[in-house]
Coordinates of C-alpha atoms in Angstrom, one line a residue:
M1 CA 0.1 -0.3 -0.1
A2 CA 1.1 3.5 -0.7
G3 CA 3.3 5.0 2.3
G4 CA 3.2 1.5 3.9
D5 CA 6.9 1.0 4.5
G6 CA 8.1 4.2 3.5
T7 CA 9.8 3.2 0.1
D8 CA 9.0 4.2 -3.5
G9 CA 8.9 1.4 -5.9
D10 CA 9.0 4.0 -8.8
N11 CA 13.0 4.8 -9.4
Q12 CA 12.8 5.0 -12.9
A13 CA 12.2 7.6 -15.3
M14 CA 8.9 7.0 -17.1
T15 CA 9.3 5.3 -20.3
P16 CA 6.9 4.5 -23.3
K17 CA 6.0 1.2 -22.0
A18 CA 5.0 2.6 -18.6
R19 CA 1.0 1.3 -18.5
E20 CA 0.2 4.5 -16.4
S21 CA 1.4 6.6 -19.0
V22 CA -0.4 5.0 -22.0
V23 CA -3.7 5.2 -20.2
F24 CA -3.2 8.7 -19.5
L25 CA -2.4 9.8 -23.2
A26 CA -5.3 7.1 -24.5
V27 CA -7.8 9.1 -22.3
A28 CA -6.2 12.3 -23.8
L29 CA -6.4 10.7 -27.4
G30 CA -9.8 9.4 -27.0
M31 CA -11.1 12.9 -26.3
A32 CA -9.1 14.6 -29.2
V33 CA -10.8 12.1 -31.5
L34 CA -14.3 13.1 -30.3
V35 CA -13.2 16.9 -30.5
A36 CA -12.1 16.4 -34.0
L37 CA -15.1 14.4 -35.2
L38 CA -17.7 16.9 -33.4
S39 CA -16.2 19.9 -34.7
G40 CA -16.9 18.7 -38.3
V41 CA -20.5 17.8 -37.3
D42 CA -23.2 20.6 -38.2
D43 CA -26.5 19.8 -36.7
A44 CA -29.1 21.6 -34.6
L45 CA -29.1 19.7 -31.8
V46 CA -28.8 21.5 -28.6
S47 CA -25.8 19.1 -27.7
R48 CA -24.0 21.2 -30.1
T49 CA -24.7 24.2 -28.5
Y50 CA -23.0 22.8 -25.2
F51 CA -20.1 21.4 -27.1
L52 CA -19.1 24.7 -29.0
A53 CA -19.3 26.8 -25.7
Q54 CA -18.4 24.4 -23.0
D55 CA -16.9 20.9 -24.0
R56 CA -14.6 21.9 -27.2
P57 CA -12.9 24.6 -24.4
G58 CA -13.1 22.0 -21.6
A59 CA -11.7 19.2 -23.6
L60 CA -8.8 20.9 -25.1
Y61 CA -7.8 22.1 -21.4
A62 CA -8.2 18.6 -20.3
I63 CA -6.3 16.8 -23.2
A64 CA -3.5 19.2 -22.5
A65 CA -3.6 18.4 -18.7
L66 CA -3.5 14.6 -19.2
I67 CA -0.8 14.7 -22.1
A68 CA 1.2 16.9 -19.7
V69 CA 1.1 14.7 -16.6
A70 CA 1.8 11.7 -18.9
L71 CA 5.1 12.8 -20.2
I72 CA 6.5 14.8 -17.3
A73 CA 5.7 12.3 -14.8
P74 CA 5.3 14.4 -11.7
R75 CA 6.8 13.5 -8.2
T76 CA 5.7 16.3 -6.5
P77 CA 3.2 17.7 -4.7
G78 CA 2.0 15.0 -2.5
W79 CA -1.3 13.5 -2.2
P80 CA -2.9 13.0 1.3
Q81 CA -1.7 9.9 3.1
A82 CA -3.3 9.9 6.3
M83 CA -7.3 8.8 6.5
P84 CA -9.6 12.0 6.8
R85 CA -11.0 12.7 10.0
P86 CA -14.5 12.2 10.3
R87 CA -14.7 15.8 11.7
R88 CA -13.3 16.9 8.6
V89 CA -15.4 15.1 6.4
R90 CA -18.7 16.3 8.0
A91 CA -17.5 20.0 7.8
M92 CA -16.6 19.3 4.0
A93 CA -20.4 18.1 3.7
A94 CA -21.6 21.2 5.6
A95 CA -19.6 23.5 3.4
I96 CA -21.1 21.6 0.1
V97 CA -24.4 22.5 1.2
A98 CA -23.5 26.2 1.8
L99 CA -21.9 26.2 -1.6
L100 CA -24.6 24.6 -3.8
W101 CA -27.3 26.5 -1.8
A102 CA -25.7 29.9 -2.7
G103 CA -25.0 28.5 -6.5
T104 CA -28.5 27.5 -6.9
W105 CA -29.6 31.4 -6.7
L106 CA -26.1 32.8 -8.1
V107 CA -25.4 30.4 -10.4
M108 CA -28.5 29.0 -11.6
A109 CA -30.8 31.6 -10.7
N110 CA -32.8 28.9 -9.1
Y111 CA -34.9 28.5 -12.4
P112 CA -35.5 25.0 -13.6
V113 CA -34.3 25.3 -17.3
S114 CA -35.3 21.9 -18.4
R115 CA -38.8 20.1 -18.7
D116 CA -37.5 17.6 -16.6
E117 CA -36.6 20.0 -13.4
H118 CA -39.8 22.1 -14.1
M119 CA -42.3 18.6 -14.0
A120 CA -40.5 17.9 -10.9
L121 CA -41.8 21.3 -9.5
F122 CA -45.0 21.1 -11.0
D123 CA -45.9 17.3 -9.7
A124 CA -44.5 18.7 -6.2
H125 CA -47.4 21.1 -6.6
V126 CA -49.9 18.3 -7.4
L127 CA -48.6 16.2 -4.6
A128 CA -48.5 19.1 -1.7
A129 CA -52.4 19.7 -3.0
G130 CA -53.1 16.2 -1.9
H131 CA -53.7 14.5 -5.3
L132 CA -51.9 12.0 -7.4
A133 CA -53.0 14.2 -10.6
Q134 CA -54.4 17.7 -10.7
P135 CA -58.3 17.6 -11.6
L136 CA -58.7 19.8 -15.2
A137 CA -61.7 21.7 -15.4
P138 CA -63.6 20.5 -18.7
S139 CA -63.3 24.0 -20.1
W140 CA -59.6 23.7 -20.2
Q141 CA -59.1 19.9 -21.1
P142 CA -59.1 20.6 -24.9
F143 CA -56.0 22.8 -23.9
A144 CA -54.2 20.7 -22.2
K145 CA -51.3 20.0 -24.6
A146 CA -51.0 23.7 -25.3
L147 CA -50.7 24.2 -21.4
V148 CA -48.2 21.4 -20.9
P149 CA -46.5 20.2 -24.1
D150 CA -44.3 17.7 -23.2
F151 CA -43.8 14.9 -20.3
L152 CA -47.4 14.8 -19.4
M153 CA -49.4 11.4 -18.5
D154 CA -51.6 10.2 -21.3
V155 CA -54.9 10.6 -19.4
P156 CA -58.0 9.7 -21.5
G157 CA -59.9 13.1 -22.1
H158 CA -57.0 15.3 -20.3
R159 CA -59.2 15.1 -17.3
A160 CA -56.4 15.6 -14.9
L161 CA -52.6 16.9 -15.3
I162 CA -49.3 15.1 -13.9
S163 CA -46.2 14.3 -15.7
S164 CA -45.1 10.7 -16.7
Y165 CA -42.8 10.4 -14.5
L166 CA -42.7 8.5 -11.1
P167 CA -43.4 10.5 -8.0
V168 CA -40.7 10.0 -5.4
N169 CA -38.5 13.2 -6.7
A170 CA -41.5 15.3 -6.7
A171 CA -42.7 14.0 -3.5
L172 CA -39.4 14.8 -1.8
R173 CA -39.5 18.2 -3.3
A174 CA -43.2 18.5 -1.6
L175 CA -42.2 17.6 1.6
F176 CA -39.0 19.1 2.1
G177 CA -40.4 22.6 0.5
A178 CA -43.3 22.3 3.4
V179 CA -40.6 23.1 6.2
A180 CA -37.7 24.7 4.0
D181 CA -36.5 26.3 0.8
P182 CA -36.9 23.6 -1.7
A183 CA -33.6 24.9 -3.0
L184 CA -32.2 23.1 -0.1
L185 CA -33.0 19.8 -0.9
N186 CA -30.4 18.9 -3.8
P187 CA -27.6 20.3 -1.9
L188 CA -28.4 18.5 1.3
L189 CA -28.9 15.3 -0.7
T190 CA -25.4 15.8 -2.5
A191 CA -23.8 16.5 1.1
A192 CA -25.5 13.2 2.1
G193 CA -24.0 11.3 -0.9
L194 CA -20.6 12.4 -0.1
L195 CA -20.8 11.0 3.5
A196 CA -22.2 7.9 2.0
L197 CA -19.3 7.5 -0.4
W198 CA -16.9 8.3 2.4
R199 CA -18.1 5.3 4.4
V200 CA -18.0 2.8 1.4
A201 CA -14.4 4.3 0.7
L202 CA -13.3 3.6 4.4
R203 CA -14.9 0.0 4.1
L204 CA -13.0 -0.7 0.5
F205 CA -9.6 1.1 1.2
P206 CA -9.1 0.6 5.1
T207 CA -5.4 0.5 4.5
C208 CA -5.1 3.0 1.8
P209 CA -5.7 6.5 2.9
G210 CA -4.9 8.0 -0.6
A211 CA -7.7 6.0 -2.3
V212 CA -10.1 7.3 0.3
W213 CA -9.0 10.7 -0.7
V214 CA -9.2 9.8 -4.4
C215 CA -12.8 9.2 -3.7
L216 CA -13.5 12.4 -1.7
G217 CA -11.8 14.5 -4.6
G218 CA -13.5 13.0 -7.3
Y219 CA -16.7 13.7 -5.8
L220 CA -16.0 17.3 -4.4
L221 CA -14.4 18.1 -7.9
S222 CA -17.0 16.9 -10.1
A223 CA -18.4 19.7 -12.3
Q224 CA -21.3 17.5 -12.9
I225 CA -21.9 16.4 -9.4
L226 CA -21.6 20.2 -8.2
V227 CA -23.8 21.9 -10.9
T228 CA -26.1 19.3 -10.8
G229 CA -26.6 19.6 -6.8
M230 CA -27.7 23.4 -7.8
T231 CA -31.0 22.1 -10.1
G232 CA -34.1 20.0 -9.5
Y233 CA -32.7 17.0 -11.4
A234 CA -33.7 13.6 -9.8
M235 CA -30.3 12.5 -10.7
T236 CA -29.0 14.3 -7.4
A237 CA -31.2 11.8 -5.5
H238 CA -30.3 8.7 -7.6
L239 CA -26.8 9.1 -6.9
T240 CA -27.2 9.7 -3.4
L241 CA -29.6 6.9 -3.0
N242 CA -27.1 4.5 -4.9
L243 CA -24.5 5.4 -2.6
V244 CA -26.5 4.9 0.7
W245 CA -27.6 1.7 -0.8
L246 CA -24.2 0.4 -1.6
A247 CA -23.2 1.3 2.3
L248 CA -26.2 -0.5 3.5
F249 CA -25.3 -3.4 1.2
L250 CA -21.8 -3.9 2.2
R251 CA -22.8 -3.7 5.6
G252 CA -24.6 -7.0 5.1
G253 CA -26.9 -7.2 8.2
R254 CA -30.5 -8.0 8.6
W255 CA -31.6 -4.4 9.3
E256 CA -29.2 -3.3 6.6
T257 CA -30.8 -5.4 4.2
V258 CA -34.0 -4.2 4.8
A259 CA -33.0 -0.8 4.9
A260 CA -31.4 -1.4 1.6
L261 CA -34.6 -2.6 0.2
A262 CA -36.5 0.3 1.5
I263 CA -33.9 2.9 -0.4
G264 CA -34.0 0.6 -3.5
W265 CA -37.9 0.9 -3.6
L266 CA -37.4 4.8 -3.4
A267 CA -34.8 4.8 -5.8
M268 CA -36.7 2.9 -8.5
G269 CA -39.7 5.6 -8.1
L270 CA -37.7 8.8 -8.1
H271 CA -38.4 9.5 -11.8
Q272 CA -37.3 6.4 -14.3
I273 CA -37.8 3.0 -13.0
V274 CA -34.7 1.8 -15.2
F275 CA -31.8 3.6 -13.5
H276 CA -31.5 2.0 -9.8
P277 CA -31.9 -1.6 -11.0
L278 CA -28.7 -1.3 -13.5
F279 CA -26.7 -0.3 -10.6
A280 CA -28.0 -2.4 -8.1
A281 CA -28.4 -6.0 -10.1
P282 CA -24.7 -6.8 -10.5
F283 CA -24.3 -6.4 -6.7
I284 CA -27.2 -8.7 -6.3
L285 CA -26.2 -11.2 -8.8
S286 CA -22.6 -11.3 -6.9
L287 CA -24.4 -12.7 -4.0
L288 CA -24.9 -16.1 -6.1
A289 CA -21.2 -16.3 -6.8
E290 CA -20.9 -16.0 -2.8
R291 CA -23.6 -18.6 -2.4
R292 CA -25.6 -16.3 -0.3
W293 CA -29.0 -17.7 -1.3
R294 CA -31.2 -16.4 1.4
T295 CA -30.1 -13.0 0.8
F296 CA -30.1 -13.3 -2.6
A297 CA -33.5 -14.6 -2.5
I298 CA -34.8 -11.6 -0.4
Y299 CA -33.2 -9.0 -2.5
T300 CA -34.8 -10.4 -5.8
A301 CA -38.3 -10.6 -4.0
G302 CA -38.1 -7.4 -2.8
Y303 CA -37.0 -5.7 -6.2
G304 CA -39.7 -8.0 -8.0
L305 CA -42.3 -6.6 -5.7
A306 CA -41.1 -3.1 -6.0
G307 CA -41.2 -3.2 -9.6
L308 CA -44.5 -4.5 -9.7
F309 CA -45.4 -1.8 -7.6
W310 CA -43.9 1.0 -9.7
A311 CA -44.9 -0.5 -13.0
S312 CA -48.7 -0.4 -11.8
Y313 CA -48.3 3.4 -10.5
P314 CA -49.9 5.2 -13.4
G315 CA -52.8 3.0 -12.9
L316 CA -53.3 4.1 -9.4
V317 CA -52.9 7.8 -10.8
L318 CA -55.5 7.0 -13.4
R319 CA -58.1 5.6 -11.1
E320 CA -57.8 8.7 -8.7
A321 CA -58.5 11.0 -11.9
G322 CA -61.7 8.8 -12.4
V323 CA -60.5 6.9 -15.4
L324 CA -60.0 3.1 -15.6
P325 CA -56.6 1.5 -17.3
A326 CA -57.4 0.6 -20.6
G327 CA -55.2 -1.4 -23.2
G328 CA -52.3 -1.8 -20.8
V329 CA -52.1 2.0 -19.9
G330 CA -51.0 2.1 -16.3
A331 CA -50.8 -1.7 -16.0
P332 CA -47.1 -3.4 -15.6
Q333 CA -47.4 -4.8 -19.4
G334 CA -47.8 -0.7 -20.3
L335 CA -44.4 -0.2 -19.2
I336 CA -43.1 -3.1 -21.7
A337 CA -45.3 -1.7 -24.4
R338 CA -43.4 1.8 -24.1
V339 CA -40.1 0.2 -23.9
L340 CA -41.0 -1.7 -27.1
A341 CA -42.3 1.3 -28.5
I342 CA -38.9 3.4 -27.9
L343 CA -36.9 0.3 -29.3
A344 CA -38.8 0.3 -32.4
T345 CA -38.2 4.3 -32.8
P346 CA -35.2 4.9 -35.3
Q347 CA -32.6 7.1 -33.8
P348 CA -31.0 8.9 -36.7
Y349 CA -28.6 10.5 -34.3
A350 CA -27.9 8.2 -31.9
L351 CA -24.2 8.1 -32.8
P352 CA -23.2 11.5 -32.7
L353 CA -25.3 11.9 -29.7
M354 CA -23.6 9.6 -27.6
A355 CA -20.2 10.9 -28.9
Y356 CA -21.4 14.5 -27.6
N357 CA -22.6 12.5 -24.4
L358 CA -19.3 11.0 -23.5
L359 CA -17.3 13.8 -24.3
R360 CA -19.4 16.4 -22.3
F361 CA -19.1 13.6 -19.5
A362 CA -15.3 13.5 -19.5
V363 CA -15.1 17.1 -19.4
W364 CA -17.5 17.4 -16.2
T365 CA -15.5 14.6 -14.4
P366 CA -12.3 15.1 -12.6
L367 CA -9.5 14.8 -14.7
F368 CA -8.2 11.9 -12.6
V369 CA -11.1 10.0 -12.4
L370 CA -11.1 8.4 -15.7
P371 CA -7.5 7.4 -16.1
L372 CA -7.6 5.8 -12.5
A373 CA -10.3 3.9 -13.0
A374 CA -9.1 2.3 -16.1
L375 CA -5.7 1.3 -13.8
A376 CA -8.6 -0.7 -12.0
W377 CA -9.2 -3.0 -14.8
P378 CA -7.0 -5.7 -13.4
T379 CA -8.9 -5.8 -10.5
V380 CA -12.2 -5.7 -12.5
R381 CA -10.9 -8.7 -14.7
G382 CA -9.9 -10.8 -11.6
N383 CA -13.2 -10.3 -9.9
R384 CA -11.6 -9.0 -6.6
G385 CA -14.0 -7.2 -4.1
V386 CA -16.7 -5.3 -5.9
A387 CA -14.7 -4.0 -8.7
L388 CA -16.7 -5.9 -10.9
P389 CA -19.7 -5.1 -10.0
L390 CA -19.0 -1.4 -10.1
M391 CA -17.6 -1.6 -13.5
A392 CA -20.9 -3.8 -14.8
G393 CA -23.5 -1.1 -13.3
V394 CA -21.6 1.7 -15.5
V395 CA -21.5 -0.8 -18.5
L396 CA -25.5 -1.7 -18.2
T397 CA -26.2 1.7 -17.8
L398 CA -24.3 3.1 -20.7
G399 CA -25.7 0.5 -22.9
A400 CA -29.2 1.0 -21.9
I401 CA -29.3 4.7 -22.3
A402 CA -27.2 4.3 -25.7
V403 CA -30.2 2.2 -26.8
L404 CA -33.4 3.5 -25.4
M405 CA -32.5 7.6 -24.8
P406 CA -29.5 8.8 -26.3
Y407 CA -30.6 12.2 -26.2
Q408 CA -30.1 14.0 -23.0
G409 CA -31.2 17.4 -24.2
H410 CA -30.3 19.8 -21.2
G411 CA -28.0 18.8 -18.5
W412 CA -24.9 19.4 -16.9
G413 CA -22.3 16.5 -17.9
Y414 CA -24.1 13.4 -19.1
R415 CA -26.6 12.9 -16.4
Y416 CA -27.9 9.7 -17.6
L417 CA -24.4 8.3 -16.2
H418 CA -25.1 10.4 -12.9
P419 CA -26.6 7.6 -11.1
V420 CA -23.5 5.5 -11.2
L421 CA -20.8 8.3 -11.1
G422 CA -20.2 6.9 -7.6
N423 CA -19.3 3.3 -9.4
L424 CA -16.4 5.4 -11.4
I425 CA -15.0 7.4 -8.4
L426 CA -14.7 4.1 -6.4
L427 CA -12.9 2.5 -9.3
A428 CA -10.7 5.4 -9.5
G429 CA -9.9 4.7 -6.0
T430 CA -9.3 1.1 -6.9
G431 CA -6.9 2.1 -9.5
Y432 CA -5.3 4.5 -7.2
Q433 CA -4.5 1.7 -4.8
R434 CA -3.1 -0.5 -7.2
W435 CA -0.6 2.0 -8.5
S436 CA 0.3 3.4 -5.3
Q437 CA 1.5 0.0 -4.3
N438 CA 4.2 0.2 -7.1
A439 CA 4.8 3.9 -7.5
P440 CA 3.5 5.6 -4.6
R441 CA 5.3 9.0 -5.3
R442 CA 4.0 8.8 -9.1
A443 CA 0.3 8.2 -7.9
A444 CA 0.2 10.8 -5.4
A445 CA 1.8 13.5 -7.4
T446 CA 0.0 12.8 -10.9
T447 CA -3.4 12.7 -8.8
A448 CA -2.5 15.8 -7.0
W449 CA -1.4 17.9 -10.5
L450 CA -4.7 16.6 -12.0
A451 CA -6.8 17.4 -9.0
L452 CA -5.3 21.1 -9.3
A453 CA -6.0 21.2 -13.0
T454 CA -9.6 20.1 -12.5
A455 CA -9.8 22.8 -9.7
G456 CA -9.1 25.3 -12.8
L457 CA -11.6 24.2 -14.6
L458 CA -14.7 24.4 -12.3
P459 CA -14.9 28.2 -12.7
F460 CA -15.3 27.9 -16.4
L461 CA -17.9 25.2 -16.3
G462 CA -19.7 26.8 -13.6
W463 CA -19.6 30.3 -15.4
Q464 CA -20.6 28.8 -18.8
A465 CA -24.0 26.9 -16.8
H466 CA -24.8 30.6 -15.5
V467 CA -24.5 31.9 -18.9
F468 CA -26.4 29.3 -20.4
V469 CA -29.4 29.5 -18.0
R470 CA -29.4 33.3 -17.3
P471 CA -31.6 34.3 -20.8
Y472 CA -34.2 31.2 -19.9
A473 CA -34.7 32.6 -16.6
A474 CA -34.6 36.4 -17.8
M475 CA -37.4 35.1 -20.5
S476 CA -39.5 33.6 -18.0
Q477 CA -39.4 36.6 -16.0
W478 CA -40.2 38.9 -18.8
I479 CA -43.3 36.4 -19.3
G480 CA -44.5 36.7 -15.8
R481 CA -44.5 40.4 -16.3
Q482 CA -46.8 40.8 -19.1
R483 CA -50.1 42.0 -18.4
A484 CA -52.0 39.7 -21.0
D485 CA -54.4 36.6 -19.7
F486 CA -52.9 34.5 -22.1
V487 CA -49.2 34.4 -23.8
V488 CA -48.9 32.1 -26.9
L489 CA -45.1 31.4 -27.4
D490 CA -43.9 30.3 -30.9
T491 CA -42.8 26.8 -30.3
E492 CA -42.5 25.7 -33.8
Y493 CA -38.9 25.2 -33.8
P494 CA -36.4 24.8 -31.9
P495 CA -37.7 22.2 -29.3
Q496 CA -36.2 24.1 -26.1
I497 CA -38.5 27.1 -26.7
T498 CA -41.5 24.6 -25.8
D499 CA -39.7 24.3 -22.5
Q500 CA -40.9 27.9 -21.8
V501 CA -44.3 26.8 -21.7
R502 CA -45.0 26.8 -18.2
N503 CA -48.0 26.8 -16.0
L504 CA -48.8 25.6 -12.4
P505 CA -51.1 22.8 -12.4
D506 CA -54.1 24.4 -11.1
L507 CA -53.6 27.1 -13.6
S508 CA -53.8 30.0 -10.9
N509 CA -50.8 31.7 -12.6
R510 CA -51.4 35.0 -14.6
P511 CA -50.6 34.9 -17.7
L512 CA -51.2 31.2 -18.8
V513 CA -48.7 30.5 -21.4
F514 CA -49.5 28.2 -24.6
S515 CA -47.4 26.4 -26.9
S516 CA -48.5 27.6 -30.5
Y517 CA -47.9 24.3 -32.1
E518 CA -50.6 22.8 -29.9
L519 CA -53.3 25.4 -30.6
S520 CA -55.9 25.3 -33.6
G521 CA -57.4 28.3 -35.1
P522 CA -61.1 27.6 -33.2
A523 CA -58.8 27.4 -30.1
L524 CA -57.2 30.8 -30.4
V525 CA -60.3 32.3 -31.3
E526 CA -61.8 30.4 -27.8
L527 CA -58.8 32.1 -25.8
C528 CA -59.4 35.5 -27.6
R529 CA -63.2 35.1 -26.5
R530 CA -61.8 34.5 -22.7
G531 CA -59.5 37.3 -22.4
T532 CA -56.6 39.1 -23.7
V533 CA -54.0 37.4 -25.8
L534 CA -50.0 38.3 -26.4
P535 CA -48.4 36.3 -29.4
V536 CA -44.7 36.1 -29.0
P537 CA -42.7 35.5 -32.1
R538 CA -39.2 34.0 -32.8
G539 CA -37.7 37.7 -32.7
T540 CA -38.3 38.0 -29.0
F541 CA -36.3 34.9 -28.2
R542 CA -33.5 36.3 -30.4
A543 CA -33.4 39.6 -28.6
M544 CA -33.5 37.6 -25.1
G545 CA -30.6 35.5 -26.2
L546 CA -32.3 32.1 -26.3
L547 CA -31.9 31.8 -30.1
P548 CA -28.7 32.7 -32.0
A549 CA -29.0 36.4 -33.9
D550 CA -29.0 34.9 -37.4
T551 CA -32.0 32.4 -36.6
P552 CA -34.6 33.1 -39.0
D553 CA -38.0 34.3 -38.1
N554 CA -40.9 31.2 -38.5
A555 CA -43.0 32.0 -41.5
L556 CA -45.7 30.0 -40.3
F557 CA -46.3 31.6 -37.1
P558 CA -48.0 34.7 -38.3
S559 CA -50.4 32.2 -40.2
R560 CA -51.3 30.4 -36.6
M561 CA -52.1 33.7 -35.4
A562 CA -54.3 34.9 -38.1
P563 CA -57.5 34.0 -36.6
L564 CA -56.6 36.6 -33.6
A565 CA -57.0 39.3 -36.3
G566 CA -59.7 41.6 -36.1
Q567 CA -60.5 39.8 -32.5
G568 CA -59.8 43.0 -30.5
C569 CA -58.0 40.7 -27.8
V570 CA -54.4 41.1 -29.0
V571 CA -52.3 43.2 -26.2
P572 CA -48.8 44.4 -26.9
A573 CA -45.6 43.4 -25.0
R574 CA -44.8 45.1 -21.8

């Protein structure tokens, strides 16, 4: 172990055959290839906006840092070689709560920029009012899709409004919001994830303090973890619950098993049922190799029941809305039907999307994590400890999302890998432990230099996140200042403009905001009969910075708004 006898088995200069050097150069080369390929792609995906503004500059910086440490082979400064004291780790957790809470307001404007985040707040309002779905008045049912264009559960007749997501993330926000600022929830969850990761690292690396510090540093220096912790994404809860689950699973007692099953039930219902089982399955299957038949049977039965419950949850919602599930909707077979429908849908942009996603993930992950995780491969291949289940969770998750949903839209890093970020960080600790046994000084110094380089990249990524969110938050505030009863946004294209169509589930907000794409001529006339209308064309989005200055006007929007001509209900913008 590093520091075990005070000697350094690294007494020769790094040669081209040095495995560690090859690994660091390979990671740099992989990132360089992705940058080169994506620089030649010309598409209108929001992923390209991220790539040009954030990922390409960040990737070039990361490539330079990785090549530098591979060629220079630094031997100073050192990496901490004493176990972190509990009080210090708790202080880190407290600091992360304060930092992310402030960042939620100062960096991210406490604004849910994506539809995913907004629908968590939407559902939280519904649950806080004591409903599983918000009843929708008959007079507004024909306007349901115009009021909530995306991610809405398919309730026959639009008799009620609720998202198509599972409810635990929204329920957490509703419960927490009843006693404190909801913006504190994800910072607290992020801190809890740090503490859980620390406990797991102590168990896995009891004689290698440097590996424990790699895990703490990999978490604290992750731009993806930090920025996502300033948002309302369910992914923060996914990561934290997975790490808490792993800490309980590794302890292995009776009550720990019961608690792990409860955590697993919550994690499956956060928002998408698929993520947690992909993380947990390799660990549960490892019980077979250990001949722990009874424990395996308990976990299998528990997860089977949890899966049946959450697959049936939409049916509970429909019944509360007074609609009987039909044709598999809301039943377990409905989940299978949705998966088959996704598999049957062509994904023409799957390859460039996954290239964007992987490069984005590499840029937003601490620079030492991926190379050190790669150095853990001999431990993974030998199935020693929990390295194989950790890696299997990453591979399963990556494979599933590449097939089912390669497009992540908005996100900081690659959020679909967020639930297994802890896996990669723990694998990085494993790789550091292996390296430090043979070359403690080089392992410590290289990790320290890459940690410093990562710290230099964090302000840039945080600022770019702020720059991206700022015009969306400003647009939302502008809409809220309008005196019209109804605002109709030009949502023909691009899709991120549709995310600005936001309303409270009880429709108590004014103005109500509508998607032009979902409004027919007669529907517009009906809105005009009910109140004043403000059409918002694409030029307003350009002026607010949501669209590039060279984005052309939408020729269809004036024709869509033509039924309002001469009605006397159109009002100007303030």
